[in-house]
Coordinates of N, CA and C in Angstrom, one line a residue:
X1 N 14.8 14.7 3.8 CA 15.2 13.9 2.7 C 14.0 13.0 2.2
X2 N 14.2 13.3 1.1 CA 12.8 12.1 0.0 C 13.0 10.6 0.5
X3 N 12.1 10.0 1.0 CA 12.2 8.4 0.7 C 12.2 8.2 -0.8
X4 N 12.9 6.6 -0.9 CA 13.0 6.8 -2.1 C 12.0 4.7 -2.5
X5 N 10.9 5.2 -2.9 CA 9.9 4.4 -3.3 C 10.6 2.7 -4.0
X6 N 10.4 2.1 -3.9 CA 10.7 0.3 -4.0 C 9.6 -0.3 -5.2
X7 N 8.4 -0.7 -4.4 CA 7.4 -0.9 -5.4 C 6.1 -0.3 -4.4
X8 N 5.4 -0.3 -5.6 CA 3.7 -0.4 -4.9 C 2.5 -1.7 -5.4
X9 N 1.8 -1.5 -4.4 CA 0.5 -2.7 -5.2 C -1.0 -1.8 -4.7
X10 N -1.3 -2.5 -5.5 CA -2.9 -1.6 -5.5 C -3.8 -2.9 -4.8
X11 N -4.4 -2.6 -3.8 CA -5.5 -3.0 -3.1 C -7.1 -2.5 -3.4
X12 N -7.7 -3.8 -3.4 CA -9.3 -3.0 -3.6 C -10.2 -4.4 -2.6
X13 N -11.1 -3.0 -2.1 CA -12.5 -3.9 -1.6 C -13.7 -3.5 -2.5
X14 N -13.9 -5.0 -3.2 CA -14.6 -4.8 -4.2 C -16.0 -4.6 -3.7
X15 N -16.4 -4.9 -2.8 CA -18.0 -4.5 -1.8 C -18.2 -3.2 -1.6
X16 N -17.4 -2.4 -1.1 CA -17.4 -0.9 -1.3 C -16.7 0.2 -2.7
X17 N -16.0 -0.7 -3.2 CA -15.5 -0.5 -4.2 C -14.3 0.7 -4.1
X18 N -13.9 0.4 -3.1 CA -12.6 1.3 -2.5 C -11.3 0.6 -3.0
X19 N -10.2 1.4 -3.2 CA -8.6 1.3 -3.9 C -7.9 2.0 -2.6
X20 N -7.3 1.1 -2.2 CA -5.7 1.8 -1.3 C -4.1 1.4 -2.3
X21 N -3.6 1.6 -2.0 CA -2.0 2.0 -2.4 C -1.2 1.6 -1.4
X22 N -0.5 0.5 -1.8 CA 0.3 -0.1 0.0 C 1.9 0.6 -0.9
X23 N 2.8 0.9 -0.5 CA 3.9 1.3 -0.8 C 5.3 1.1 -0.4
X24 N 6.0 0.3 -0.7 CA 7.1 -0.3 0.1 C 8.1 1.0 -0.1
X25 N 9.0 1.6 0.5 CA 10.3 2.2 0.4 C 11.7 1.4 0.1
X26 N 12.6 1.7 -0.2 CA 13.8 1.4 0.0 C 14.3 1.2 1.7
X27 N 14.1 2.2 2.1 CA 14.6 1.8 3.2 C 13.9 0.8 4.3
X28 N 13.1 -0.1 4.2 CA 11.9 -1.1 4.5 C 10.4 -0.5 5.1
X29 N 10.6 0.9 5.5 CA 9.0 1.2 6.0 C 8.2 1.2 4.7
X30 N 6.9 0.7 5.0 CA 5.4 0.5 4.5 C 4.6 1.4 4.7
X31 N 3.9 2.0 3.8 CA 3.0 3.1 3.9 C 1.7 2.3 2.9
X32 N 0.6 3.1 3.6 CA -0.5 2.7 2.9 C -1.4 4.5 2.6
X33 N -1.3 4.0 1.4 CA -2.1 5.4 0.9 C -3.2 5.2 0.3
X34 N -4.5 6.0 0.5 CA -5.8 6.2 0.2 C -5.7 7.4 -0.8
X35 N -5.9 7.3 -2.7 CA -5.8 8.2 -3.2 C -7.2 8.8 -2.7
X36 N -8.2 8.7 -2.5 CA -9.8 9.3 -2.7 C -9.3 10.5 -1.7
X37 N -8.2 10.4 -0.6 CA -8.4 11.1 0.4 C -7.3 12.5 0.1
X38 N -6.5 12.1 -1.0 CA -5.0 13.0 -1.4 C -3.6 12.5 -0.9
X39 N -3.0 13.4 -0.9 CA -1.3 13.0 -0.6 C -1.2 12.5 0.9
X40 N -0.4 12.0 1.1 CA -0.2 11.6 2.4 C -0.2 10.5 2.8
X41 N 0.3 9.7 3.9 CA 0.2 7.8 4.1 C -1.3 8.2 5.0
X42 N -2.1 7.2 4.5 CA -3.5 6.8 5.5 C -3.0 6.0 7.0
X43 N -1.6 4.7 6.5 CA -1.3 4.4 8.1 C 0.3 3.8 7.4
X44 N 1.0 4.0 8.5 CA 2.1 3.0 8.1 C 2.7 1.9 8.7
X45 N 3.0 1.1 8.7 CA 3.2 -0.8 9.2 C 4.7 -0.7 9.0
X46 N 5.0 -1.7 10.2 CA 6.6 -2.2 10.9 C 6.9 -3.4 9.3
X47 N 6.6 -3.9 8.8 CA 6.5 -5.0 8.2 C 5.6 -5.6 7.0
X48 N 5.7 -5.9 5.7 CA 4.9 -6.0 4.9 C 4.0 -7.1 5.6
X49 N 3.7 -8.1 6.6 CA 3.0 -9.2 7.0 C 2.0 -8.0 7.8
X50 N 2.8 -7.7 8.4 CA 1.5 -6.6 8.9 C 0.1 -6.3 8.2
X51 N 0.9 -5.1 7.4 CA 0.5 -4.1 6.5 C -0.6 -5.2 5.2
X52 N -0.5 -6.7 4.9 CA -1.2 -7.6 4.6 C -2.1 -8.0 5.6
X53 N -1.9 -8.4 6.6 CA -3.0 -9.0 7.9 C -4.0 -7.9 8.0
X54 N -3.7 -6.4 7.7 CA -4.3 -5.3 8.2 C -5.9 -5.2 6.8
X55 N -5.0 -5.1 5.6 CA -5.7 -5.2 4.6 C -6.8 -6.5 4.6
X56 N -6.3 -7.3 4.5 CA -7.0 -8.9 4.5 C -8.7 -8.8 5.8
X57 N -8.2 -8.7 6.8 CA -8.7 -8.2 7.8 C -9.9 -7.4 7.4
X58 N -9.6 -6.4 7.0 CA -10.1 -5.2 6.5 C -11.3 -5.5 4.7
X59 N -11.1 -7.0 4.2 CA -11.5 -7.8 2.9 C -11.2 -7.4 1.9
X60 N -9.7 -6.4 2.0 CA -9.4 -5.7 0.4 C -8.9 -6.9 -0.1
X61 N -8.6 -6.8 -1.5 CA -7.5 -7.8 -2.2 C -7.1 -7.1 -2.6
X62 N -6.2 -7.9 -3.2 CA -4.6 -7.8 -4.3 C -4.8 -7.8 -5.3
X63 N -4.7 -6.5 -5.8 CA -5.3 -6.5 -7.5 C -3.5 -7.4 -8.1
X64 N -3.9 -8.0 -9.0 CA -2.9 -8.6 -10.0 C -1.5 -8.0 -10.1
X65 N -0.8 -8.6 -9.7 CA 1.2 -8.3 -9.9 C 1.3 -6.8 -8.6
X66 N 2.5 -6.5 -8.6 CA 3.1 -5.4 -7.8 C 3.9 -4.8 -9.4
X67 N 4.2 -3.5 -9.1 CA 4.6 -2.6 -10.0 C 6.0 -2.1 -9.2
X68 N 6.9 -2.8 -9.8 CA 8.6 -2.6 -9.5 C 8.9 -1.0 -10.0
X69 N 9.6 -0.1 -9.2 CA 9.8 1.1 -9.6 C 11.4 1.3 -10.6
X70 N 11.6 1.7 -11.3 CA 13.0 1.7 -12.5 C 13.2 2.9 -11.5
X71 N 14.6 2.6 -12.3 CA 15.7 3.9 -12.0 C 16.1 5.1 -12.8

Protein backbone atom coordinates (compact mmCIF):
# COMPACT_ATOMS: atom_id res chain seq x y z
CA UNK A 1 0.00 0.00 0.00
CA UNK A 2 0.97 3.71 -1.12
CA UNK A 3 1.70 6.04 1.94
CA UNK A 4 -0.25 8.67 1.42
CA UNK A 5 1.95 12.13 1.52
CA UNK A 6 0.85 15.21 4.29
CA UNK A 7 3.24 17.94 3.34
CA UNK A 8 6.78 18.53 2.34
CA UNK A 9 9.47 21.36 3.00
CA UNK A 10 12.54 21.86 1.09
CA UNK A 11 15.82 22.05 2.98
CA UNK A 12 19.02 23.67 1.68
CA UNK A 13 22.77 23.96 2.80
CA UNK A 14 23.59 27.02 1.20
CA UNK A 15 27.65 26.29 1.66
CA UNK A 16 27.49 23.35 -0.47
CA UNK A 17 24.54 24.29 -2.12
CA UNK A 18 22.63 21.03 -1.55
CA UNK A 19 18.52 20.62 -1.41
CA UNK A 20 16.95 17.67 0.59
CA UNK A 21 13.07 17.03 0.75
CA UNK A 22 11.96 16.26 4.42
CA UNK A 23 8.33 14.61 3.81
CA UNK A 24 5.70 14.09 6.36
CA UNK A 25 3.03 11.14 5.57
CA UNK A 26 -0.36 10.84 6.82
CA UNK A 27 0.31 8.21 8.82
CA UNK A 28 3.13 10.32 11.06
CA UNK A 29 6.47 8.66 9.59
CA UNK A 30 9.14 11.27 8.24
CA UNK A 31 11.16 10.58 5.35
CA UNK A 32 13.96 12.67 4.14
CA UNK A 33 14.72 12.57 0.40
CA UNK A 34 17.81 13.64 -1.53
CA UNK A 35 16.45 14.44 -5.19
CA UNK A 36 20.37 14.65 -6.63
CA UNK A 37 20.41 11.01 -5.63
CA UNK A 38 16.68 9.72 -7.31
CA UNK A 39 13.64 8.03 -5.75
CA UNK A 40 13.86 6.72 -2.61
CA UNK A 41 13.99 8.14 1.36
CA UNK A 42 17.89 9.12 1.99
CA UNK A 43 16.88 8.38 6.04
CA UNK A 44 13.72 8.25 7.89
CA UNK A 45 13.06 9.87 11.61
CA UNK A 46 10.58 8.64 14.64
CA UNK A 47 9.49 12.38 14.85
CA UNK A 48 9.47 15.70 13.03
CA UNK A 49 11.93 17.16 16.13
CA UNK A 50 14.19 14.61 15.19
CA UNK A 51 14.27 14.70 11.54
CA UNK A 52 14.82 18.97 12.37
CA UNK A 53 17.87 18.36 15.06
CA UNK A 54 19.23 16.01 12.26
CA UNK A 55 19.03 18.78 9.50
CA UNK A 56 20.03 21.79 11.74
CA UNK A 57 23.01 19.76 12.89
CA UNK A 58 23.83 18.94 9.55
CA UNK A 59 23.53 23.53 8.76
CA UNK A 60 20.67 22.99 6.23
CA UNK A 61 17.80 25.52 6.46
CA UNK A 62 14.32 25.88 5.92
CA UNK A 63 13.70 27.25 2.70
CA UNK A 64 10.39 29.62 3.25
CA UNK A 65 6.73 27.99 4.13
CA UNK A 66 5.93 24.01 3.89
CA UNK A 67 3.76 23.00 0.94
CA UNK A 68 0.35 21.45 2.26
CA UNK A 69 -0.63 18.50 -0.11
CA UNK A 70 -4.72 18.94 -1.61
CA UNK A 71 -6.83 16.21 -2.19
Amino acid sequence: MTKRLNWIEVWIDTYASYVLVLRGYEDGSIELYDPQKGRGSESSFDSYEEAYLWLREDEYDLAEGRMEMCE
